[in-house]
Coordinates of C-alpha atoms and ligand atoms in Angstrom, one line a residue:
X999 CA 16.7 -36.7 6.8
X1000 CA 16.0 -37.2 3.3
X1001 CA 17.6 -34.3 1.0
X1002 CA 14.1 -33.7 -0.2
X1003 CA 13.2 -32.8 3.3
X1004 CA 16.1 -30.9 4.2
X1005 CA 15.6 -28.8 1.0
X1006 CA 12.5 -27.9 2.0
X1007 CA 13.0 -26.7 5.4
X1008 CA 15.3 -24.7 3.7
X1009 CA 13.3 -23.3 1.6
X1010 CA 10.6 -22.7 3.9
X1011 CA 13.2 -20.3 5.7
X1012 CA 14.5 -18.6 2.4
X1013 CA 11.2 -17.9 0.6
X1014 CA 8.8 -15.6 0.8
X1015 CA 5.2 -18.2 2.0
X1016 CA 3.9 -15.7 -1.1
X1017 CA 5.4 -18.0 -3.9
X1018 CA 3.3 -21.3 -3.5
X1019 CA 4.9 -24.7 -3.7
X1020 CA 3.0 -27.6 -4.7
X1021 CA 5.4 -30.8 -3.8
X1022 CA 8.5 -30.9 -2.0
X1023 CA 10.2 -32.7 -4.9
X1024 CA 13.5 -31.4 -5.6
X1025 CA 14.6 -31.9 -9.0
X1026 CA 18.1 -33.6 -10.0
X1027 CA 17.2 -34.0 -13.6
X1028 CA 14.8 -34.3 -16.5
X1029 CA 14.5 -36.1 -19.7
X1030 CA 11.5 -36.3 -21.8
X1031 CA 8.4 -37.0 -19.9
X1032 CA 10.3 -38.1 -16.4
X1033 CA 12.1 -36.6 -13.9
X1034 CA 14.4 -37.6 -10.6
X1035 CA 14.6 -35.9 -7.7
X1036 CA 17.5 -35.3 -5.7
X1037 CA 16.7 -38.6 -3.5
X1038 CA 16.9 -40.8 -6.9
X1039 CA 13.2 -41.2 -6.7
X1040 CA 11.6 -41.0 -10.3
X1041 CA 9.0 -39.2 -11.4
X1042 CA 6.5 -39.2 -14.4
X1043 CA 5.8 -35.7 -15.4
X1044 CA 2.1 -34.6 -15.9
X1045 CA 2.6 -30.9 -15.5
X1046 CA 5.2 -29.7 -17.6
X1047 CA 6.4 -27.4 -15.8
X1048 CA 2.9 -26.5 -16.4
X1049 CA 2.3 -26.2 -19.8
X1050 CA 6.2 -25.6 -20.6
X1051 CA 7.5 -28.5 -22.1
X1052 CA 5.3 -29.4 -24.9
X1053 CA 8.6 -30.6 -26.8
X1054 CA 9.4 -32.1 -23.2
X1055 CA 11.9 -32.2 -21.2
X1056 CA 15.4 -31.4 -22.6
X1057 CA 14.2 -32.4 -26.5
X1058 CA 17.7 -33.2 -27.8
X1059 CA 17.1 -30.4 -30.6
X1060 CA 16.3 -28.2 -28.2
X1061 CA 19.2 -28.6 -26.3
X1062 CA 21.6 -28.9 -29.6
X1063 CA 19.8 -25.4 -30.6
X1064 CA 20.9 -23.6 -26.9
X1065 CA 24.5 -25.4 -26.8
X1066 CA 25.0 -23.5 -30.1
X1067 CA 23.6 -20.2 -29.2
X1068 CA 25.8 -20.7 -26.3
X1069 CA 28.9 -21.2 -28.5
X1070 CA 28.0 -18.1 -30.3
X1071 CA 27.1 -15.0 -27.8
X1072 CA 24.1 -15.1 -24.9
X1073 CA 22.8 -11.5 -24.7
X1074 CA 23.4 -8.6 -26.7
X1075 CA 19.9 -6.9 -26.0
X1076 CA 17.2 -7.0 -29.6
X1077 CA 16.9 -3.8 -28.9
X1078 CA 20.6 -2.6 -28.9
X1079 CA 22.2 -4.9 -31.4
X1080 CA 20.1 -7.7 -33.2
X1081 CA 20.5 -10.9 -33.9
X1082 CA 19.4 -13.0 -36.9
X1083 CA 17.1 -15.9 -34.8
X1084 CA 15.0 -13.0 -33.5
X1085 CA 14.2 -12.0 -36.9
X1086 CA 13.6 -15.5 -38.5
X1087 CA 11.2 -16.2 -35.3
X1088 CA 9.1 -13.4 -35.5
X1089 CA 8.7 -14.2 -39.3
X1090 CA 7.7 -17.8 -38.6
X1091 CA 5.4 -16.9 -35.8
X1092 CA 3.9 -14.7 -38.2
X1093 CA 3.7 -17.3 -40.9
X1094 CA 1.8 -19.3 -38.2
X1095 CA -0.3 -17.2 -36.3
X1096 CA -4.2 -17.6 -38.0
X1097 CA -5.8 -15.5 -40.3
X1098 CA -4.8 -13.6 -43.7
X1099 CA -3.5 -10.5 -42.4
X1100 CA -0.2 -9.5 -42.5
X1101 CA 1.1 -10.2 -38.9
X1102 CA 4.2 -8.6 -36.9
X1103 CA 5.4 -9.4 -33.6
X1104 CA 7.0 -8.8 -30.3
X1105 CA 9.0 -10.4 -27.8
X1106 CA 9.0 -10.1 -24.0
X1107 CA 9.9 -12.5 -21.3
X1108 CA 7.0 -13.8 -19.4
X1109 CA 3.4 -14.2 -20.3
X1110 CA 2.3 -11.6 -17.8
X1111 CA 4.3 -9.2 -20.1
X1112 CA 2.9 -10.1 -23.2
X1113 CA -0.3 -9.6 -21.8
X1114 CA 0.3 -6.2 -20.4
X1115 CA 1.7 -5.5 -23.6
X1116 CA -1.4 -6.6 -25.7
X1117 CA -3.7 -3.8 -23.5
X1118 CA -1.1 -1.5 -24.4
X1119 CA -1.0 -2.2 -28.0
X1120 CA -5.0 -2.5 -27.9
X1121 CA -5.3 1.2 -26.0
X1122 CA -2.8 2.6 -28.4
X1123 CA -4.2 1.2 -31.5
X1124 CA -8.0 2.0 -30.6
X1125 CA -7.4 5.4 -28.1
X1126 CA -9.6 3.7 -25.5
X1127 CA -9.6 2.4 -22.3
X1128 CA -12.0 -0.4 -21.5
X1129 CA -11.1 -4.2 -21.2
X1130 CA -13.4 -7.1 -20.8
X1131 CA -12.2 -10.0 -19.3
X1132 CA -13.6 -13.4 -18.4
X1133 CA -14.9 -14.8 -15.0
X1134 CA -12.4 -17.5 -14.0
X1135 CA -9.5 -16.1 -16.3
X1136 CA -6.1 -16.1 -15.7
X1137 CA -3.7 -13.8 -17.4
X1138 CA -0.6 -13.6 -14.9
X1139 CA 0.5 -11.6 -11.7
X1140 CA 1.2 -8.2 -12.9
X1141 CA -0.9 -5.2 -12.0
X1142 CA -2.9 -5.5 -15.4
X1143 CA -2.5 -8.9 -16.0
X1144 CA -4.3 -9.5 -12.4
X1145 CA -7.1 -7.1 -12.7
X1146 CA -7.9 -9.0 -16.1
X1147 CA -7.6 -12.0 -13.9
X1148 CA -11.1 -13.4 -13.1
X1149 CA -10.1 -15.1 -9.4
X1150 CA -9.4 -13.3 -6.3
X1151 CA -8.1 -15.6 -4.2
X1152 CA -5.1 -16.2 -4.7
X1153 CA -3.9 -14.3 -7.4
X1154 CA -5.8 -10.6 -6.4
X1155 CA -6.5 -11.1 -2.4
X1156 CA -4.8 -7.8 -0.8
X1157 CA -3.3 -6.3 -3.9
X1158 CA -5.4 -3.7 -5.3
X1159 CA -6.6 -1.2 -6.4
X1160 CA -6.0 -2.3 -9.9
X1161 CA -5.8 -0.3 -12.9
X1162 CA -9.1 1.1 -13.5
X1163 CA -11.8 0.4 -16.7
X1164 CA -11.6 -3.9 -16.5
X1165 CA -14.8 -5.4 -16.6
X1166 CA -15.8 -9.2 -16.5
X1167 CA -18.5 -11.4 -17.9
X1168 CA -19.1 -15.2 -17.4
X1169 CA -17.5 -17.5 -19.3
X1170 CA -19.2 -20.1 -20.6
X1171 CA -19.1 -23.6 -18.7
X1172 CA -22.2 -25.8 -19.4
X1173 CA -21.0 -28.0 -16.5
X1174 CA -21.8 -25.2 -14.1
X1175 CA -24.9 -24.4 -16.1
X1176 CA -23.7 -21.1 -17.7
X1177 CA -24.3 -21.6 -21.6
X1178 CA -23.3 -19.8 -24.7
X1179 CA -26.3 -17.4 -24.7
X1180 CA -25.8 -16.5 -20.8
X1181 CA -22.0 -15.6 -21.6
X1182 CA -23.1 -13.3 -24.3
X1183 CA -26.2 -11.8 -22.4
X1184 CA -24.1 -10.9 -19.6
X1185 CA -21.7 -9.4 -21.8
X1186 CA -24.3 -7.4 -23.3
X1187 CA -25.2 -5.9 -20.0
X1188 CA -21.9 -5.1 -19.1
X1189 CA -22.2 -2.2 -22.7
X1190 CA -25.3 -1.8 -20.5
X1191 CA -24.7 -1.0 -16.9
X1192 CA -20.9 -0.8 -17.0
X1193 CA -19.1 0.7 -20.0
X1194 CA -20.3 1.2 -23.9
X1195 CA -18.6 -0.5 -26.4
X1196 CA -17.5 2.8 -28.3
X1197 CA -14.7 3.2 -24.7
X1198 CA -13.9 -0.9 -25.1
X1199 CA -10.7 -0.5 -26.4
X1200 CA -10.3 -4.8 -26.0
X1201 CA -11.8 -8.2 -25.0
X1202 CA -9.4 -10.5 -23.9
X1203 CA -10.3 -14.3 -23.8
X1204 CA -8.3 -18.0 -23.3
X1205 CA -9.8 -20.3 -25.9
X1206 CA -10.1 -22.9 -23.2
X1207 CA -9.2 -21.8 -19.6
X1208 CA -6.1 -22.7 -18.1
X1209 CA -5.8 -21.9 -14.8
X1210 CA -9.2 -21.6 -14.4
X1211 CA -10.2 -24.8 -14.8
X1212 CA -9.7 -26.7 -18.7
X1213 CA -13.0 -25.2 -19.5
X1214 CA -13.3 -25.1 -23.7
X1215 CA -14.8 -22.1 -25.5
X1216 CA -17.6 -23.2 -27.4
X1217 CA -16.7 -22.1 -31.0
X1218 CA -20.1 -20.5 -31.5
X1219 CA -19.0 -18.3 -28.6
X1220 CA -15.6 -17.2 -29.6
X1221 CA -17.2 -16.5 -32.9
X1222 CA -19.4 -14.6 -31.6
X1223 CA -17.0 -12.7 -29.6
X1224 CA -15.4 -12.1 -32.9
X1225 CA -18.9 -10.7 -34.5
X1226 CA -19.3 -8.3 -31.6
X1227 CA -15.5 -7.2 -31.8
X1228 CA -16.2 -6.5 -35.9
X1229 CA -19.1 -4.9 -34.8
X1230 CA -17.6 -2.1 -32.2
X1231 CA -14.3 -1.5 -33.1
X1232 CA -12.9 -3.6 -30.3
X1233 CA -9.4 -5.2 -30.5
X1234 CA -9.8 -9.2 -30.0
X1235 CA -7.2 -10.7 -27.9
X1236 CA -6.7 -14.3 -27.8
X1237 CA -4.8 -15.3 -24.8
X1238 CA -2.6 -18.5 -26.0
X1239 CA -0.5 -18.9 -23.2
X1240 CA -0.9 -22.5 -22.1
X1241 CA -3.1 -23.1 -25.0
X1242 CA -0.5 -22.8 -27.9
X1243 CA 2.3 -24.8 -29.5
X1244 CA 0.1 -27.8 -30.5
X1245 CA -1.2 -28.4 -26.8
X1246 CA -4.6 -28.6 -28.3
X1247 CA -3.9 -30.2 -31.6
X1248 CA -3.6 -27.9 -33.8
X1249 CA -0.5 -24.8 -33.4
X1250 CA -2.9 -22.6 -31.5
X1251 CA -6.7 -23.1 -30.1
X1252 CA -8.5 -20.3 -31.5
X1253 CA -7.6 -22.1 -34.8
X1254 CA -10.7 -24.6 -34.1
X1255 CA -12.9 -22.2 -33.8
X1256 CA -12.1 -20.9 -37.4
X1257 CA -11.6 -16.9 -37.1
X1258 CA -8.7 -14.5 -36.7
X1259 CA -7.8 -12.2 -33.5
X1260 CA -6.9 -9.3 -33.9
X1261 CA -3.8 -9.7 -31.1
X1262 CA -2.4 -13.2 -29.7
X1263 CA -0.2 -13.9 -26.7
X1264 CA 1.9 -16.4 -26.5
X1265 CA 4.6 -17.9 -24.1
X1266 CA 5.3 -21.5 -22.1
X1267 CA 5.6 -23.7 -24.9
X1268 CA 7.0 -21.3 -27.3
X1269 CA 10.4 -21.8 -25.6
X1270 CA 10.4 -25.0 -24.5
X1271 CA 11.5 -23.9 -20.8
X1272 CA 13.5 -21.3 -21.7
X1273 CA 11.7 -18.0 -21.0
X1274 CA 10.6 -16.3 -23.9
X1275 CA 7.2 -14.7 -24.7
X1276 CA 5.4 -13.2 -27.4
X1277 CA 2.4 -10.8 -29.1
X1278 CA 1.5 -11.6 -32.7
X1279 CA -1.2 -9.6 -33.8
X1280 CA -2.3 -8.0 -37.3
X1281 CA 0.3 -6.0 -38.3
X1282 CA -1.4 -2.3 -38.1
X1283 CA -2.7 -2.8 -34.5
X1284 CA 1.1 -4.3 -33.7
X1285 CA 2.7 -0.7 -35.4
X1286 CA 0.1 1.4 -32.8
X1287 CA 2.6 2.2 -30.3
X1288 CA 5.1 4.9 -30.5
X1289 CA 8.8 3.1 -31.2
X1290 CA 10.7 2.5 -27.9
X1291 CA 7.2 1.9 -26.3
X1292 CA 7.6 -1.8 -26.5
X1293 CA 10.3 -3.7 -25.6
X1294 CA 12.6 -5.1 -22.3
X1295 CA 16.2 -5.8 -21.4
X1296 CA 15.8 -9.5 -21.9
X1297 CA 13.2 -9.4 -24.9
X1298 CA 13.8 -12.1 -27.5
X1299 CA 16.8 -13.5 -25.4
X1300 CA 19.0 -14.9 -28.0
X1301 CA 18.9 -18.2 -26.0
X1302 CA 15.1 -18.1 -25.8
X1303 CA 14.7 -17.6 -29.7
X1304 CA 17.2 -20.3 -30.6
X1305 CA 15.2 -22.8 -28.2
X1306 CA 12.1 -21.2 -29.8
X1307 CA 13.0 -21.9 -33.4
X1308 CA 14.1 -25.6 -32.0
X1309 CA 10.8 -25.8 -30.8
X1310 CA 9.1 -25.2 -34.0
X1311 CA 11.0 -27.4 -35.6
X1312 CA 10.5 -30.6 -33.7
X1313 CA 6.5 -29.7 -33.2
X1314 CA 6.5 -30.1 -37.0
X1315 CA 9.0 -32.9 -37.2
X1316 CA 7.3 -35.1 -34.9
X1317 CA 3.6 -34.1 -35.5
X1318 CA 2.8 -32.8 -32.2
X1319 CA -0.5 -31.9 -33.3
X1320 CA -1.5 -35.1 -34.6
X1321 CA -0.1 -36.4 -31.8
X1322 CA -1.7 -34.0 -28.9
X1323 CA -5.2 -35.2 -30.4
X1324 CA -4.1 -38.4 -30.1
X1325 CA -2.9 -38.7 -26.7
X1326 CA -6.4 -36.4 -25.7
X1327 CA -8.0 -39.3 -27.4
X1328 CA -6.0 -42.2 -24.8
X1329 CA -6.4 -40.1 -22.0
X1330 CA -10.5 -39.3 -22.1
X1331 CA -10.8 -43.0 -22.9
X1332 CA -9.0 -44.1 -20.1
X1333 CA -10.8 -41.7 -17.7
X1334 CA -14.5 -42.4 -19.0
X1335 CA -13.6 -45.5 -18.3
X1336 CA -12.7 -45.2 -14.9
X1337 CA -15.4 -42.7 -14.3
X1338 CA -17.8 -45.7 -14.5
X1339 CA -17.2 -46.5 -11.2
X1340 CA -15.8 -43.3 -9.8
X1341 CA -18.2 -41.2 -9.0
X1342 CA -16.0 -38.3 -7.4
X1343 CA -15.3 -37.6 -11.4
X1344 CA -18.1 -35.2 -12.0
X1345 CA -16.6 -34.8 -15.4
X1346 CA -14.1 -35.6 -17.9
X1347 CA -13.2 -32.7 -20.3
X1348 CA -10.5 -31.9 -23.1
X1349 CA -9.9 -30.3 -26.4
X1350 CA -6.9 -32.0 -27.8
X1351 CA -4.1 -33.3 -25.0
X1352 CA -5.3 -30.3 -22.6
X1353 CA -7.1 -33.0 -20.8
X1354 CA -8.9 -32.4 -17.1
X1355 CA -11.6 -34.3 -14.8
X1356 CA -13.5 -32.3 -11.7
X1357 CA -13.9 -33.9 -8.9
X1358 CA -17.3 -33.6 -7.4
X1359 CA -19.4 -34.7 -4.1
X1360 CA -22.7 -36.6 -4.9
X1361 CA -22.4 -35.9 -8.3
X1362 CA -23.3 -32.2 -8.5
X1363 CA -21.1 -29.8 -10.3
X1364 CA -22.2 -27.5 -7.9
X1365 CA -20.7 -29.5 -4.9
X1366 CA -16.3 -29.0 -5.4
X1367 CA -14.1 -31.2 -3.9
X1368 CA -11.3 -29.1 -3.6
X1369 CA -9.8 -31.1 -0.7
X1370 CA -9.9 -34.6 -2.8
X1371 CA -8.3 -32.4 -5.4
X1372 CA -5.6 -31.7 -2.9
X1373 CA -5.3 -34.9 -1.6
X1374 CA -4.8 -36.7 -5.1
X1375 CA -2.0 -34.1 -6.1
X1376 CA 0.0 -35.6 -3.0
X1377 CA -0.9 -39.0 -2.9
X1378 CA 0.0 -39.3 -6.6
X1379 CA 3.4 -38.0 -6.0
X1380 CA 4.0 -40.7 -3.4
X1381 CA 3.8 -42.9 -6.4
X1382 CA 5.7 -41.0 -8.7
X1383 CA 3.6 -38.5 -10.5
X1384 CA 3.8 -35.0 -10.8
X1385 CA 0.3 -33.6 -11.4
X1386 CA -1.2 -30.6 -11.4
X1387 CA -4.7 -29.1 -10.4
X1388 CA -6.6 -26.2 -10.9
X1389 CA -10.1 -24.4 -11.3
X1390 CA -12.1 -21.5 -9.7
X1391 CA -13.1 -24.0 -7.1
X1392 CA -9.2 -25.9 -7.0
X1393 CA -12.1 -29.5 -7.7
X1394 CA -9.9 -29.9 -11.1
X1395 CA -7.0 -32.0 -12.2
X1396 CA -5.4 -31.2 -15.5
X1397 CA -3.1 -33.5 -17.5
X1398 CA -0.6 -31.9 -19.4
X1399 CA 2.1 -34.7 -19.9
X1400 CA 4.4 -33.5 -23.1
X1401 CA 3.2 -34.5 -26.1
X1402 CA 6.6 -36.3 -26.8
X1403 CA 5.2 -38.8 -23.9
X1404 CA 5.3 -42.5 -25.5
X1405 CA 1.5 -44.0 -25.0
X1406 CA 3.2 -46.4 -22.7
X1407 CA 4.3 -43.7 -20.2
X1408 CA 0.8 -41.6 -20.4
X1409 CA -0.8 -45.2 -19.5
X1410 CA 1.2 -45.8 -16.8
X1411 CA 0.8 -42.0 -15.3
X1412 CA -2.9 -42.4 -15.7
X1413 CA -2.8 -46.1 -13.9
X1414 CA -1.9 -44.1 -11.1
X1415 CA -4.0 -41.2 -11.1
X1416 CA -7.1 -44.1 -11.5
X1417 CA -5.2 -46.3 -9.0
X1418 CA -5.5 -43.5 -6.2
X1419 CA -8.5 -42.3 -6.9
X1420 CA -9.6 -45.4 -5.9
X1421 CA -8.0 -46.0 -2.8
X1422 CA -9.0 -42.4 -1.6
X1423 CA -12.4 -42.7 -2.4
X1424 CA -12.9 -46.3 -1.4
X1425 CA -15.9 -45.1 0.8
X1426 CA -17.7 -43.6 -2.0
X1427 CA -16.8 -46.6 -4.3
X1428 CA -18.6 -48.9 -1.5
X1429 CA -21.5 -47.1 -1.5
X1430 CA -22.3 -46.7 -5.2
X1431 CA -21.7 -50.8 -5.1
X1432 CA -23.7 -51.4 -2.1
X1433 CA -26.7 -48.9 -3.1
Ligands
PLP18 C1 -3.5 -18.2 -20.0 C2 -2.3 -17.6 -19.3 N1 -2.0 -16.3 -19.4 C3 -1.0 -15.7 -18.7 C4 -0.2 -16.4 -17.9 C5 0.9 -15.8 -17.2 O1 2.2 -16.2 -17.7 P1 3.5 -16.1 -16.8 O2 3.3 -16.9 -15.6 O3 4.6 -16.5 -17.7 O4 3.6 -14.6 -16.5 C6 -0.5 -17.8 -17.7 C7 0.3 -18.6 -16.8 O5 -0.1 -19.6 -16.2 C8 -1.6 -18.4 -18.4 O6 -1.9 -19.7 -18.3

């Protein structure tokens, strides 16, 4: 029996079925934009850990930064006894987060947490209750974080009740036929039938949805969202999660639609796989909460904030936002191109290098093909790819290769992806020759 397999019997036993598990691909080791599993089988790595390794796996400065922290001490608690990378990392996320306002920050440990922590901050700041959230959000698996969540099944099937006063309006897909103007029509009904906008303490919103699909904000919209924040009183969160640290090329996605949140949350690539998350907001929202009402034991890890200020370093270094753009470009070209004569891609979608296609029957968005979704995500690893899917319906693959991936590498992952599309669709490809 291959250790691959024996692994994951045993982990079938050990683990709760709860805690999903996409491939049973044990890892030996990483570098870059490839791994090996523990039957010396290599992989190239589209999912980073998904969205973790911007810098990519093990970025030598990254791994100089921890082997130094290490040296030094690896947990004294920021709350009990600071530490100086802390301090110099909230000032540069600061420095870096958009908009003129003075900014402060703090630290938690996994993006659930941060967003947790921004509803807090938002209630506290405000003295209201009411959150709006987005239809095919995702903002984690704690209580909070999952009623903001706009999917049920998985992430809120059997869970609730969930903290009360979260309301949802569409997000705005053209693909599906929801536009701008619906988004922000439904929203207005939700001040209408559901909860007026004097109790809204907060909107929260992903620039371009993750989890939910790759689905880009329309500036107008976010803009818009802003304006109707301005207007009310309302605290504007912008969920960065898998959207920051150059993924979409520039530091963080709001920045391309121009305007300034009022809070930010940020995690994944902050770190560069070491966990470490973070609110940045304008600094008189982020001074709301009482002191002590913030915080955790393993808060700006010393470790984390090392890797963190590592991370920062090499994004800027190697121009991973010139770079992101860049491989977006390579990827959407390579995929149009294949779409040609592929009809299962419905359609091909990016802002910057977080790149996705949807995989459709007969063309119509409205027909998902979650199960060629599925099948792809295996078949892909038989040849040595790690990808990942996602989407309300589970009909989308996204590509989230580090940005530290040579061209070379990102071709030869996407020759796959192309290659097995092909030879799992031949039937359709027949027929759209034949008809
Ligand atoms: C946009 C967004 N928000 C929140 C989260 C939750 O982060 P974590 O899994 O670190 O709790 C995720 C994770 O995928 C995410 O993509």
């Amino acid at each position: 029996m291959s250790r691959n397999l024996d692994l994951q019997a045993r982990r079938d036993a050990a683990f709760a079925r709860g805690l999903g598990n996409q491939l049973p691909v044990y890892v030996e080791r990483a570098r870059n934009a490839e791994l090996w599993d523990v039957d010396g089988r290599r992989y190239i790595d589209f999912g980073s850990g998904i969205a973790v390794l911007n810098t990519g796996h093990l970025h030598p400065t990254v791994q100089a930064a921890v082997a130094k922290q290490l040296e030094a001490f690896s947990h004294t608690c920021l709350m009990v006894t600071p530490y100086a990378a802390a301090v110099e990392l909230a000032e540069a996320l600061n420095a870096l987060a958009p908009g003129p306002n003075p900014k402060k920050t703090i630290f938690v440990t996994t993006g659930a947490e941060a967003v947790e922590n921004t509803i807090k901050i938002a209630r506290a700041h405000t003295g209201r209750a009411g959150v709006i959230a987005f239809g095919g959000g995702f903002h984690g698996r704690t209580f909070m974080a999952m009623a903001l969540t706009g999917k049920v099944a998985p992430y809120k099937a059997g869970f609730g009740p969930f903290p009360a006063e979260v309301y949802h309006a569409p997000f705005p897909i053209a693909y599906h036929g929801v536009s701008v103007q619906d988004s922000l029509a439904a929203l207005e009904q939700v001040f209408k039938y559901d909860i007026e906008p004097a109790r809204v303490a907060a909107i929260i919103v992903e620039p371009v949805l993750g989890e939910g699909g790759f689905y880009v904000a329309p500036p107008e919209f976010l803009r818009s969202l802003r304006a109707i924040c301005d207007a009310h009183g309302i605290v504007l969160i912008v969920d960065e999660i898998q959207t920051g640290f150059a993924r979409t090329g520039r530091m963080f996605a709001i920045e391309h639609a121009g305007i300034e949140p009022d809070l930010m949350t940020m995690a994944k690539s902050l770190a560069g796989g070491f966990p470490l998350a973070a609110v940045v907001g304008k600094a008189h929202i982020m001074d709301a909460p009482l002191p002590g009402g913030l915080g955790g034991t393993y808060a700006g890890s010393p470790i984390a904030c090392a890797a963190a200020l590592a991370v920062l370093a090499v994004i800027e270094q190697e121009q991973l936002c010139a770079r992101a753009t860049a491989m977006g470009t390579q990827m959407v070209a390579a995929l149009r191109e294949a779409q040609k004569t592929l009809p299962a891609i419905g359609e091909v979608r990016n802002l910057g290098a977080m790149v996705a296609i949807e995989l459709v029957r007969n063309g119509d968005p409205h027909q998902p093909d979650a199960e060629l979704t599925k099948s792809l995500v295996r078949h892909v690893a038989g040849k040595g790819l790690v990808l990942l899917s996602c989407g309300l319906y589970g009909n989308v693959i996204r590509f989230l290769a580090p940005l530290t991936a040579s061209p070379q590498i990102v071709d030869e992952g996407l020759a796959i992806v192309v290659e097995s599309l092909r030879e799992l669709t031949g039937a359709d490809v027949q027929q759209s020759v034949s008809a």
